[in-house]
């Protein structure tokens, strides 16, 4: 059936748990449950039971503290929270509306999987998806993406989230495979598990994959790997690609699940070929990007707030969806768009730079300005970064404020909340004393009015010409 680390759980184990669940009044399908369980095997058995019974459940990551779990479960309108153990039941006060704060895809009569959005573009919200639409996704995923049929799925990401639970566990079971779920976070253990598995397909994040590659012997590759959640920098992709025989990527959102799968990644921005159960529209080409909009089989339209475009991919002979930027992350300097990923790729090509994230701040002269947070093993002067960028970027794309930090601020899944970065920087700047500001001139390079106007001038000319 499935593995949790080295422990094998059979169909008999799951069947026995289901008999126990059926005898429990607390797990009746009419209830709306939140579960935060330490035992991953129990969670998967319970998830399969609730799916079979048509119930509703909100999985919460097992590391979540009690008060935080209660807040999430209450916001989602759950009746009760099962915390740490299935038998530890905490009643909850339901909000005035049964699903207050949730985005509803289905009617209240259908059992649903409830999950939280990432919160990278605003406050996290709970998303509901019916088991019927999840089954459509699983079947579409299996039919369109057949390369892994003989591979061993190793899921090194949370199975309380869509990527690990649906595309990892449920897809593997639908293929008739036994997924290996990794909860042991020791990278050396994961490397050993990957090397000792037959034709492994590793489901993980770009950050985890990069760390794993560094532990493997140089003469050994990973058979196959799938990434999701964030577009990796061009330099990171070029480091990883030679060490992975089959490099896959998928793209999705909380409301729709997996939207597209790339079965042969040759570029980090090519997120995949849309799954056949969805209708996906985007821009016609790289010069004319547009919001990626998804329509489900039930006619539910989802605005992803992502900019992208299609192009014909020679390797797969299909229309490939390419990701450009989050719409909220696009920086508009004197009327022209700056896409953070493009600037980050240039800066990360500098040998001294370890990590870099671009975000935007309001600017009285150009509307918005490009800001950079970066890390390096040694002190890297902002002037050297700007000189590097001057030879490779247009003037309006140049970072106007550069902040060196020990570690770039990222979420646990490797994503970046650029809006939060800007807020943190603004708060730090306003709270800094004059002496503090003087002491950090080596780390923060603020352009003068003349510099900004000079950077903006070519954009104004180009905008007028258009």
GROMACS .gro file of C-alpha atoms in nm:
model
  466
    1UNK     CA    1   0.000   0.000   0.000
    2UNK     CA    2   0.257   0.262   0.115
    3UNK     CA    3   0.574   0.317   0.315
    4UNK     CA    4   0.646   0.576   0.583
    5UNK     CA    5   1.026   0.598   0.580
    6UNK     CA    6   1.130   0.230   0.618
    7UNK     CA    7   0.799   0.102   0.761
    8UNK     CA    8   0.564  -0.079   0.524
    9UNK     CA    9   0.185  -0.043   0.568
   10UNK     CA   10  -0.026  -0.298   0.385
   11UNK     CA   11  -0.383  -0.293   0.255
   12UNK     CA   12  -0.477  -0.501   0.560
   13UNK     CA   13  -0.347  -0.225   0.788
   14UNK     CA   14  -0.560   0.034   0.608
   15UNK     CA   15  -0.866  -0.195   0.607
   16UNK     CA   16  -0.830  -0.251   0.983
   17UNK     CA   17  -0.807   0.122   1.048
   18UNK     CA   18  -1.119   0.177   0.834
   19UNK     CA   19  -1.316  -0.071   1.047
   20UNK     CA   20  -1.210   0.122   1.357
   21UNK     CA   21  -1.305   0.455   1.198
   22UNK     CA   22  -1.651   0.327   1.104
   23UNK     CA   23  -1.722   0.244   1.468
   24UNK     CA   24  -1.625   0.596   1.580
   25UNK     CA   25  -1.910   0.845   1.611
   26UNK     CA   26  -1.649   1.124   1.616
   27UNK     CA   27  -1.551   1.040   1.257
   28UNK     CA   28  -1.902   1.043   1.111
   29UNK     CA   29  -1.912   1.168   0.750
   30UNK     CA   30  -2.159   1.442   0.849
   31UNK     CA   31  -1.891   1.617   1.050
   32UNK     CA   32  -1.633   1.863   0.925
   33UNK     CA   33  -1.300   1.753   1.070
   34UNK     CA   34  -0.961   1.914   1.117
   35UNK     CA   35  -0.672   1.677   1.183
   36UNK     CA   36  -0.318   1.752   1.296
   37UNK     CA   37  -0.167   1.407   1.343
   38UNK     CA   38   0.192   1.307   1.421
   39UNK     CA   39   0.149   0.957   1.272
   40UNK     CA   40   0.161   0.995   0.892
   41UNK     CA   41   0.033   0.640   0.840
   42UNK     CA   42  -0.276   0.711   1.049
   43UNK     CA   43  -0.335   1.033   0.859
   44UNK     CA   44  -0.318   0.861   0.519
   45UNK     CA   45  -0.548   0.581   0.634
   46UNK     CA   46  -0.793   0.839   0.771
   47UNK     CA   47  -0.772   1.049   0.454
   48UNK     CA   48  -0.857   0.748   0.236
   49UNK     CA   49  -1.147   0.663   0.470
   50UNK     CA   50  -1.292   1.016   0.463
   51UNK     CA   51  -1.256   1.027   0.083
   52UNK     CA   52  -1.437   0.692   0.056
   53UNK     CA   53  -1.716   0.807   0.291
   54UNK     CA   54  -1.758   1.146   0.122
   55UNK     CA   55  -1.666   1.338   0.437
   56UNK     CA   56  -1.486   1.670   0.479
   57UNK     CA   57  -1.142   1.714   0.631
   58UNK     CA   58  -0.878   1.979   0.679
   59UNK     CA   59  -0.526   1.835   0.721
   60UNK     CA   60  -0.287   2.051   0.923
   61UNK     CA   61   0.090   2.004   0.924
   62UNK     CA   62   0.193   1.802   1.234
   63UNK     CA   63   0.444   2.066   1.350
   64UNK     CA   64   0.166   2.322   1.400
   65UNK     CA   65   0.118   2.431   1.766
   66UNK     CA   66  -0.221   2.370   1.927
   67UNK     CA   67  -0.341   2.731   1.932
   68UNK     CA   68  -0.243   2.785   1.569
   69UNK     CA   69  -0.416   2.460   1.467
   70UNK     CA   70  -0.732   2.568   1.650
   71UNK     CA   71  -0.730   2.904   1.471
   72UNK     CA   72  -0.694   2.741   1.130
   73UNK     CA   73  -0.963   2.482   1.202
   74UNK     CA   74  -1.206   2.742   1.339
   75UNK     CA   75  -1.154   2.968   1.037
   76UNK     CA   76  -1.236   2.672   0.813
   77UNK     CA   77  -1.562   2.609   0.998
   78UNK     CA   78  -1.461   2.269   1.136
   79UNK     CA   79  -1.663   2.097   1.409
   80UNK     CA   80  -1.365   1.946   1.587
   81UNK     CA   81  -0.988   1.917   1.583
   82UNK     CA   82  -0.804   1.586   1.623
   83UNK     CA   83  -0.470   1.699   1.763
   84UNK     CA   84  -0.160   1.475   1.764
   85UNK     CA   85  -0.374   1.160   1.810
   86UNK     CA   86  -0.706   1.067   1.649
   87UNK     CA   87  -0.850   1.003   1.995
   88UNK     CA   88  -0.756   1.352   2.121
   89UNK     CA   89  -1.064   1.547   2.010
   90UNK     CA   90  -1.100   1.922   2.070
   91UNK     CA   91  -1.449   2.069   2.006
   92UNK     CA   92  -1.449   2.399   1.817
   93UNK     CA   93  -1.678   2.702   1.811
   94UNK     CA   94  -1.798   2.736   1.454
   95UNK     CA   95  -1.816   3.082   1.292
   96UNK     CA   96  -2.150   3.240   1.205
   97UNK     CA   97  -2.122   3.111   0.849
   98UNK     CA   98  -2.028   2.739   0.815
   99UNK     CA   99  -1.746   2.822   0.575
  100UNK     CA  100  -1.657   3.178   0.670
  101UNK     CA  101  -1.324   3.271   0.514
  102UNK     CA  102  -1.330   2.984   0.263
  103UNK     CA  103  -1.340   2.988  -0.115
  104UNK     CA  104  -1.615   2.741  -0.209
  105UNK     CA  105  -1.585   2.542  -0.530
  106UNK     CA  106  -1.859   2.289  -0.461
  107UNK     CA  107  -2.197   2.270  -0.291
  108UNK     CA  108  -2.220   2.204   0.082
  109UNK     CA  109  -2.365   1.856   0.008
  110UNK     CA  110  -2.030   1.728  -0.124
  111UNK     CA  111  -1.744   1.613   0.093
  112UNK     CA  112  -1.440   1.833   0.050
  113UNK     CA  113  -1.067   1.853   0.116
  114UNK     CA  114  -0.992   2.183   0.286
  115UNK     CA  115  -0.647   2.337   0.251
  116UNK     CA  116  -0.482   2.673   0.311
  117UNK     CA  117  -0.339   2.886   0.033
  118UNK     CA  118   0.029   2.976   0.060
  119UNK     CA  119  -0.034   3.338   0.158
  120UNK     CA  120   0.245   3.474  -0.065
  121UNK     CA  121   0.009   3.730  -0.224
  122UNK     CA  122  -0.201   3.818   0.080
  123UNK     CA  123  -0.355   3.661   0.388
  124UNK     CA  124  -0.380   3.280   0.364
  125UNK     CA  125  -0.732   3.155   0.294
  126UNK     CA  126  -0.887   2.812   0.309
  127UNK     CA  127  -0.973   2.647  -0.021
  128UNK     CA  128  -1.232   2.372  -0.058
  129UNK     CA  129  -1.217   2.106  -0.330
  130UNK     CA  130  -1.459   1.817  -0.360
  131UNK     CA  131  -1.330   1.461  -0.372
  132UNK     CA  132  -1.494   1.429  -0.715
  133UNK     CA  133  -1.281   1.709  -0.863
  134UNK     CA  134  -0.972   1.565  -0.694
  135UNK     CA  135  -1.045   1.228  -0.856
  136UNK     CA  136  -1.075   1.405  -1.193
  137UNK     CA  137  -0.734   1.561  -1.134
  138UNK     CA  138  -0.577   1.226  -1.038
  139UNK     CA  139  -0.714   1.046  -1.345
  140UNK     CA  140  -0.613   1.330  -1.578
  141UNK     CA  141  -0.264   1.342  -1.424
  142UNK     CA  142  -0.217   0.966  -1.468
  143UNK     CA  143  -0.340   0.961  -1.829
  144UNK     CA  144  -0.138   1.262  -1.943
  145UNK     CA  145   0.184   1.187  -1.754
  146UNK     CA  146   0.270   0.820  -1.805
  147UNK     CA  147   0.651   0.825  -1.776
  148UNK     CA  148   0.647   0.748  -1.400
  149UNK     CA  149   0.433   0.433  -1.437
  150UNK     CA  150   0.731   0.208  -1.363
  151UNK     CA  151   0.907   0.442  -1.118
  152UNK     CA  152   0.911   0.434  -0.738
  153UNK     CA  153   0.752   0.753  -0.601
  154UNK     CA  154   0.946   0.899  -0.306
  155UNK     CA  155   0.754   1.186  -0.150
  156UNK     CA  156   0.986   1.419   0.041
  157UNK     CA  157   0.729   1.691   0.100
  158UNK     CA  158   0.432   1.724   0.336
  159UNK     CA  159   0.141   1.486   0.269
  160UNK     CA  160  -0.089   1.735   0.439
  161UNK     CA  161  -0.057   1.956   0.128
  162UNK     CA  162  -0.189   1.904  -0.227
  163UNK     CA  163   0.148   1.841  -0.393
  164UNK     CA  164   0.247   1.555  -0.164
  165UNK     CA  165  -0.099   1.420  -0.092
  166UNK     CA  166  -0.269   1.433  -0.433
  167UNK     CA  167   0.011   1.427  -0.692
  168UNK     CA  168   0.232   1.213  -0.469
  169UNK     CA  169   0.023   0.962  -0.270
  170UNK     CA  170  -0.313   0.950  -0.449
  171UNK     CA  171  -0.160   0.944  -0.798
  172UNK     CA  172   0.083   0.667  -0.694
  173UNK     CA  173  -0.201   0.455  -0.555
  174UNK     CA  174  -0.404   0.513  -0.872
  175UNK     CA  175  -0.108   0.386  -1.075
  176UNK     CA  176  -0.093   0.072  -0.859
  177UNK     CA  177   0.238   0.179  -0.702
  178UNK     CA  178   0.350   0.189  -0.338
  179UNK     CA  179   0.459   0.544  -0.253
  180UNK     CA  180   0.740   0.602  -0.004
  181UNK     CA  181   0.657   0.897   0.223
  182UNK     CA  182   0.962   1.056   0.387
  183UNK     CA  183   0.906   1.218   0.725
  184UNK     CA  184   1.266   1.170   0.840
  185UNK     CA  185   1.413   1.511   0.753
  186UNK     CA  186   1.774   1.395   0.775
  187UNK     CA  187   1.917   1.469   0.425
  188UNK     CA  188   2.161   1.177   0.451
  189UNK     CA  189   1.872   0.939   0.514
  190UNK     CA  190   1.687   1.075   0.210
  191UNK     CA  191   1.996   1.038  -0.008
  192UNK     CA  192   2.036   0.677   0.104
  193UNK     CA  193   1.668   0.603   0.039
  194UNK     CA  194   1.688   0.750  -0.310
  195UNK     CA  195   2.005   0.559  -0.400
  196UNK     CA  196   1.865   0.228  -0.269
  197UNK     CA  197   1.530   0.250  -0.452
  198UNK     CA  198   1.457   0.110  -0.797
  199UNK     CA  199   1.403   0.388  -1.052
  200UNK     CA  200   1.311   0.646  -0.787
  201UNK     CA  201   1.098   0.948  -0.869
  202UNK     CA  202   1.154   1.211  -0.601
  203UNK     CA  203   0.873   1.457  -0.528
  204UNK     CA  204   1.028   1.752  -0.347
  205UNK     CA  205   1.110   2.125  -0.359
  206UNK     CA  206   1.397   2.287  -0.554
  207UNK     CA  207   1.566   2.379  -0.224
  208UNK     CA  208   1.559   2.021  -0.093
  209UNK     CA  209   1.672   1.888  -0.430
  210UNK     CA  210   1.972   2.120  -0.436
  211UNK     CA  211   2.080   2.009  -0.090
  212UNK     CA  212   2.036   1.642  -0.180
  213UNK     CA  213   2.245   1.665  -0.497
  214UNK     CA  214   2.538   1.796  -0.293
  215UNK     CA  215   2.531   1.480  -0.079
  216UNK     CA  216   2.532   1.231  -0.366
  217UNK     CA  217   2.856   1.087  -0.506
  218UNK     CA  218   2.960   1.283  -0.814
  219UNK     CA  219   2.934   0.974  -1.033
  220UNK     CA  220   2.573   0.904  -0.933
  221UNK     CA  221   2.261   1.080  -1.061
  222UNK     CA  222   1.905   1.091  -0.937
  223UNK     CA  223   1.692   0.879  -1.168
  224UNK     CA  224   1.396   1.121  -1.171
  225UNK     CA  225   1.278   1.427  -0.979
  226UNK     CA  226   0.966   1.639  -0.976
  227UNK     CA  227   0.964   1.997  -0.845
  228UNK     CA  228   0.674   2.228  -0.773
  229UNK     CA  229   0.579   2.536  -0.577
  230UNK     CA  230   0.835   2.787  -0.696
  231UNK     CA  231   1.029   2.856  -1.016
  232UNK     CA  232   1.396   2.789  -0.954
  233UNK     CA  233   1.658   3.040  -1.072
  234UNK     CA  234   1.821   2.967  -1.405
  235UNK     CA  235   2.159   2.904  -1.239
  236UNK     CA  236   2.007   2.655  -0.993
  237UNK     CA  237   1.840   2.466  -1.278
  238UNK     CA  238   2.166   2.450  -1.474
  239UNK     CA  239   2.340   2.305  -1.166
  240UNK     CA  240   2.073   2.039  -1.109
  241UNK     CA  241   1.984   1.931  -1.463
  242UNK     CA  242   2.306   1.734  -1.538
  243UNK     CA  243   2.258   1.534  -1.216
  244UNK     CA  244   1.898   1.424  -1.286
  245UNK     CA  245   1.820   1.177  -1.563
  246UNK     CA  246   1.449   1.267  -1.584
  247UNK     CA  247   1.375   1.619  -1.465
  248UNK     CA  248   1.005   1.706  -1.427
  249UNK     CA  249   0.819   2.013  -1.311
  250UNK     CA  250   0.454   2.080  -1.237
  251UNK     CA  251   0.252   2.396  -1.191
  252UNK     CA  252  -0.071   2.447  -1.001
  253UNK     CA  253  -0.267   2.649  -0.751
  254UNK     CA  254  -0.469   2.574  -0.439
  255UNK     CA  255  -0.804   2.617  -0.615
  256UNK     CA  256  -0.736   2.391  -0.916
  257UNK     CA  257  -0.466   2.154  -0.794
  258UNK     CA  258  -0.214   2.055  -1.058
  259UNK     CA  259  -0.265   2.254  -1.379
  260UNK     CA  260   0.028   2.150  -1.599
  261UNK     CA  261   0.317   1.900  -1.602
  262UNK     CA  262   0.649   1.934  -1.786
  263UNK     CA  263   0.773   1.581  -1.872
  264UNK     CA  264   1.110   1.699  -2.005
  265UNK     CA  265   1.233   2.017  -1.841
  266UNK     CA  266   1.486   2.210  -2.048
  267UNK     CA  267   1.409   2.551  -1.898
  268UNK     CA  268   1.309   2.642  -1.545
  269UNK     CA  269   1.031   2.877  -1.660
  270UNK     CA  270   0.856   2.610  -1.871
  271UNK     CA  271   0.606   2.482  -1.616
  272UNK     CA  272   0.428   2.228  -1.830
  273UNK     CA  273   0.163   2.104  -2.067
  274UNK     CA  274  -0.189   2.164  -1.929
  275UNK     CA  275  -0.370   1.855  -1.803
  276UNK     CA  276  -0.654   1.747  -2.035
  277UNK     CA  277  -0.937   1.799  -1.783
  278UNK     CA  278  -0.866   2.174  -1.768
  279UNK     CA  279  -0.896   2.462  -2.013
  280UNK     CA  280  -0.602   2.700  -1.971
  281UNK     CA  281  -0.553   3.038  -2.138
  282UNK     CA  282  -0.249   3.267  -2.118
  283UNK     CA  283  -0.050   3.500  -2.342
  284UNK     CA  284   0.028   3.416  -2.705
  285UNK     CA  285   0.404   3.465  -2.675
  286UNK     CA  286   0.678   3.602  -2.449
  287UNK     CA  287   0.623   3.957  -2.572
  288UNK     CA  288   0.252   3.941  -2.494
  289UNK     CA  289   0.205   3.765  -2.160
  290UNK     CA  290  -0.135   3.751  -1.994
  291UNK     CA  291  -0.287   3.616  -1.676
  292UNK     CA  292  -0.308   3.239  -1.660
  293UNK     CA  293  -0.679   3.158  -1.629
  294UNK     CA  294  -0.805   2.805  -1.569
  295UNK     CA  295  -1.155   2.665  -1.628
  296UNK     CA  296  -1.247   2.331  -1.470
  297UNK     CA  297  -1.477   2.066  -1.615
  298UNK     CA  298  -1.758   2.205  -1.400
  299UNK     CA  299  -1.715   2.553  -1.547
  300UNK     CA  300  -1.543   2.699  -1.240
  301UNK     CA  301  -1.306   2.974  -1.359
  302UNK     CA  302  -0.990   3.037  -1.160
  303UNK     CA  303  -0.778   3.351  -1.199
  304UNK     CA  304  -0.429   3.246  -1.089
  305UNK     CA  305  -0.286   3.602  -1.074
  306UNK     CA  306   0.017   3.460  -1.258
  307UNK     CA  307   0.152   3.602  -1.584
  308UNK     CA  308   0.245   3.349  -1.850
  309UNK     CA  309   0.237   3.255  -2.216
  310UNK     CA  310   0.230   2.952  -2.443
  311UNK     CA  311   0.492   2.846  -2.696
  312UNK     CA  312   0.545   2.538  -2.910
  313UNK     CA  313   0.791   2.303  -2.744
  314UNK     CA  314   0.997   2.101  -2.992
  315UNK     CA  315   1.098   1.829  -2.743
  316UNK     CA  316   0.738   1.738  -2.654
  317UNK     CA  317   0.571   1.867  -2.973
  318UNK     CA  318   0.308   2.037  -2.759
  319UNK     CA  319   0.202   2.381  -2.642
  320UNK     CA  320   0.414   2.453  -2.336
  321UNK     CA  321   0.302   2.693  -2.065
  322UNK     CA  322   0.576   2.931  -1.947
  323UNK     CA  323   0.558   3.125  -1.621
  324UNK     CA  324   0.674   3.486  -1.618
  325UNK     CA  325   0.581   3.640  -1.284
  326UNK     CA  326   0.316   3.683  -1.020
  327UNK     CA  327   0.106   3.979  -1.128
  328UNK     CA  328   0.143   4.133  -0.782
  329UNK     CA  329   0.523   4.092  -0.801
  330UNK     CA  330   0.566   4.277  -1.132
  331UNK     CA  331   0.752   4.606  -1.078
  332UNK     CA  332   0.638   4.900  -1.293
  333UNK     CA  333   0.919   5.153  -1.330
  334UNK     CA  334   0.820   5.465  -1.524
  335UNK     CA  335   0.560   5.269  -1.718
  336UNK     CA  336   0.759   4.955  -1.808
  337UNK     CA  337   0.738   4.614  -1.649
  338UNK     CA  338   1.028   4.459  -1.458
  339UNK     CA  339   0.994   4.087  -1.383
  340UNK     CA  340   1.181   3.985  -1.065
  341UNK     CA  341   1.292   3.645  -1.196
  342UNK     CA  342   1.478   3.801  -1.488
  343UNK     CA  343   1.672   4.036  -1.260
  344UNK     CA  344   1.740   3.761  -1.007
  345UNK     CA  345   1.883   3.530  -1.274
  346UNK     CA  346   2.133   3.799  -1.377
  347UNK     CA  347   2.241   3.870  -1.018
  348UNK     CA  348   2.269   3.500  -0.926
  349UNK     CA  349   2.513   3.458  -1.215
  350UNK     CA  350   2.765   3.662  -1.011
  351UNK     CA  351   3.011   3.412  -0.861
  352UNK     CA  352   3.001   3.579  -0.518
  353UNK     CA  353   2.622   3.576  -0.477
  354UNK     CA  354   2.460   3.280  -0.297
  355UNK     CA  355   2.096   3.388  -0.307
  356UNK     CA  356   1.895   3.687  -0.423
  357UNK     CA  357   1.537   3.809  -0.415
  358UNK     CA  358   1.400   4.114  -0.594
  359UNK     CA  359   1.102   4.309  -0.462
  360UNK     CA  360   0.942   4.647  -0.517
  361UNK     CA  361   0.902   4.970  -0.321
  362UNK     CA  362   0.703   5.281  -0.406
  363UNK     CA  363   0.907   5.563  -0.562
  364UNK     CA  364   0.805   5.931  -0.597
  365UNK     CA  365   0.985   5.973  -0.931
  366UNK     CA  366   0.944   5.644  -1.119
  367UNK     CA  367   0.628   5.506  -0.954
  368UNK     CA  368   0.805   5.196  -0.823
  369UNK     CA  369   1.168   5.096  -0.785
  370UNK     CA  370   1.357   4.767  -0.794
  371UNK     CA  371   1.498   4.651  -0.460
  372UNK     CA  372   1.727   4.359  -0.388
  373UNK     CA  373   1.797   4.141  -0.085
  374UNK     CA  374   2.100   3.917  -0.133
  375UNK     CA  375   2.338   3.692   0.058
  376UNK     CA  376   2.703   3.601   0.008
  377UNK     CA  377   2.986   3.441   0.204
  378UNK     CA  378   3.178   3.769   0.203
  379UNK     CA  379   3.087   4.138   0.192
  380UNK     CA  380   2.977   4.227  -0.162
  381UNK     CA  381   2.950   4.598  -0.227
  382UNK     CA  382   2.628   4.723  -0.391
  383UNK     CA  383   2.836   4.914  -0.646
  384UNK     CA  384   2.986   4.591  -0.780
  385UNK     CA  385   2.640   4.435  -0.818
  386UNK     CA  386   2.510   4.742  -0.996
  387UNK     CA  387   2.808   4.740  -1.232
  388UNK     CA  388   2.745   4.374  -1.307
  389UNK     CA  389   2.380   4.451  -1.379
  390UNK     CA  390   2.458   4.758  -1.590
  391UNK     CA  391   2.629   4.538  -1.849
  392UNK     CA  392   2.337   4.290  -1.858
  393UNK     CA  393   2.013   4.476  -1.785
  394UNK     CA  394   1.832   4.784  -1.907
  395UNK     CA  395   1.865   5.094  -1.685
  396UNK     CA  396   1.507   5.065  -1.555
  397UNK     CA  397   1.576   4.706  -1.441
  398UNK     CA  398   1.870   4.800  -1.218
  399UNK     CA  399   1.823   4.754  -0.842
  400UNK     CA  400   1.794   5.092  -0.669
  401UNK     CA  401   1.826   4.962  -0.313
  402UNK     CA  402   2.048   4.668  -0.227
  403UNK     CA  403   2.052   4.498   0.112
  404UNK     CA  404   2.298   4.225   0.205
  405UNK     CA  405   2.175   3.976   0.468
  406UNK     CA  406   2.309   3.655   0.619
  407UNK     CA  407   2.017   3.458   0.474
  408UNK     CA  408   1.748   3.562   0.227
  409UNK     CA  409   1.399   3.549   0.375
  410UNK     CA  410   1.212   3.252   0.230
  411UNK     CA  411   0.917   3.042   0.340
  412UNK     CA  412   0.968   2.678   0.441
  413UNK     CA  413   0.873   2.559   0.091
  414UNK     CA  414   1.128   2.788  -0.073
  415UNK     CA  415   0.873   3.044  -0.190
  416UNK     CA  416   0.921   3.416  -0.138
  417UNK     CA  417   0.669   3.660   0.002
  418UNK     CA  418   0.791   3.971  -0.178
  419UNK     CA  419   0.519   4.188  -0.028
  420UNK     CA  420   0.631   4.091   0.321
  421UNK     CA  421   0.993   4.162   0.228
  422UNK     CA  422   0.896   4.514   0.122
  423UNK     CA  423   0.699   4.568   0.444
  424UNK     CA  424   0.987   4.444   0.657
  425UNK     CA  425   1.231   4.670   0.477
  426UNK     CA  426   1.002   4.972   0.511
  427UNK     CA  427   0.956   4.906   0.883
  428UNK     CA  428   1.329   4.865   0.939
  429UNK     CA  429   1.404   5.184   0.748
  430UNK     CA  430   1.148   5.390   0.941
  431UNK     CA  431   1.262   5.249   1.277
  432UNK     CA  432   1.634   5.301   1.212
  433UNK     CA  433   1.804   5.584   1.398
  434UNK     CA  434   2.029   5.827   1.205
  435UNK     CA  435   2.338   5.658   1.346
  436UNK     CA  436   2.202   5.317   1.242
  437UNK     CA  437   2.137   5.442   0.890
  438UNK     CA  438   2.491   5.575   0.863
  439UNK     CA  439   2.631   5.244   0.982
  440UNK     CA  440   2.447   5.047   0.712
  441UNK     CA  441   2.549   5.252   0.408
  442UNK     CA  442   2.768   4.965   0.293
  443UNK     CA  443   2.465   4.734   0.287
  444UNK     CA  444   2.195   4.973   0.158
  445UNK     CA  445   2.250   5.177  -0.153
  446UNK     CA  446   1.974   5.438  -0.201
  447UNK     CA  447   1.980   5.615  -0.537
  448UNK     CA  448   1.950   5.991  -0.562
  449UNK     CA  449   1.665   6.161  -0.748
  450UNK     CA  450   1.896   6.222  -1.044
  451UNK     CA  451   1.995   5.855  -1.060
  452UNK     CA  452   1.634   5.739  -1.060
  453UNK     CA  453   1.534   5.990  -1.323
  454UNK     CA  454   1.828   5.877  -1.537
  455UNK     CA  455   1.719   5.513  -1.502
  456UNK     CA  456   1.361   5.602  -1.582
  457UNK     CA  457   1.435   5.820  -1.885
  458UNK     CA  458   1.485   5.536  -2.138
  459UNK     CA  459   1.151   5.384  -2.028
  460UNK     CA  460   0.967   5.711  -2.076
  461UNK     CA  461   1.112   5.743  -2.425
  462UNK     CA  462   1.017   5.384  -2.510
  463UNK     CA  463   0.667   5.425  -2.369
  464UNK     CA  464   0.613   5.740  -2.577
  465UNK     CA  465   0.733   5.565  -2.891
  466UNK     CA  466   0.490   5.280  -2.839
   0.00000   0.00000   0.00000
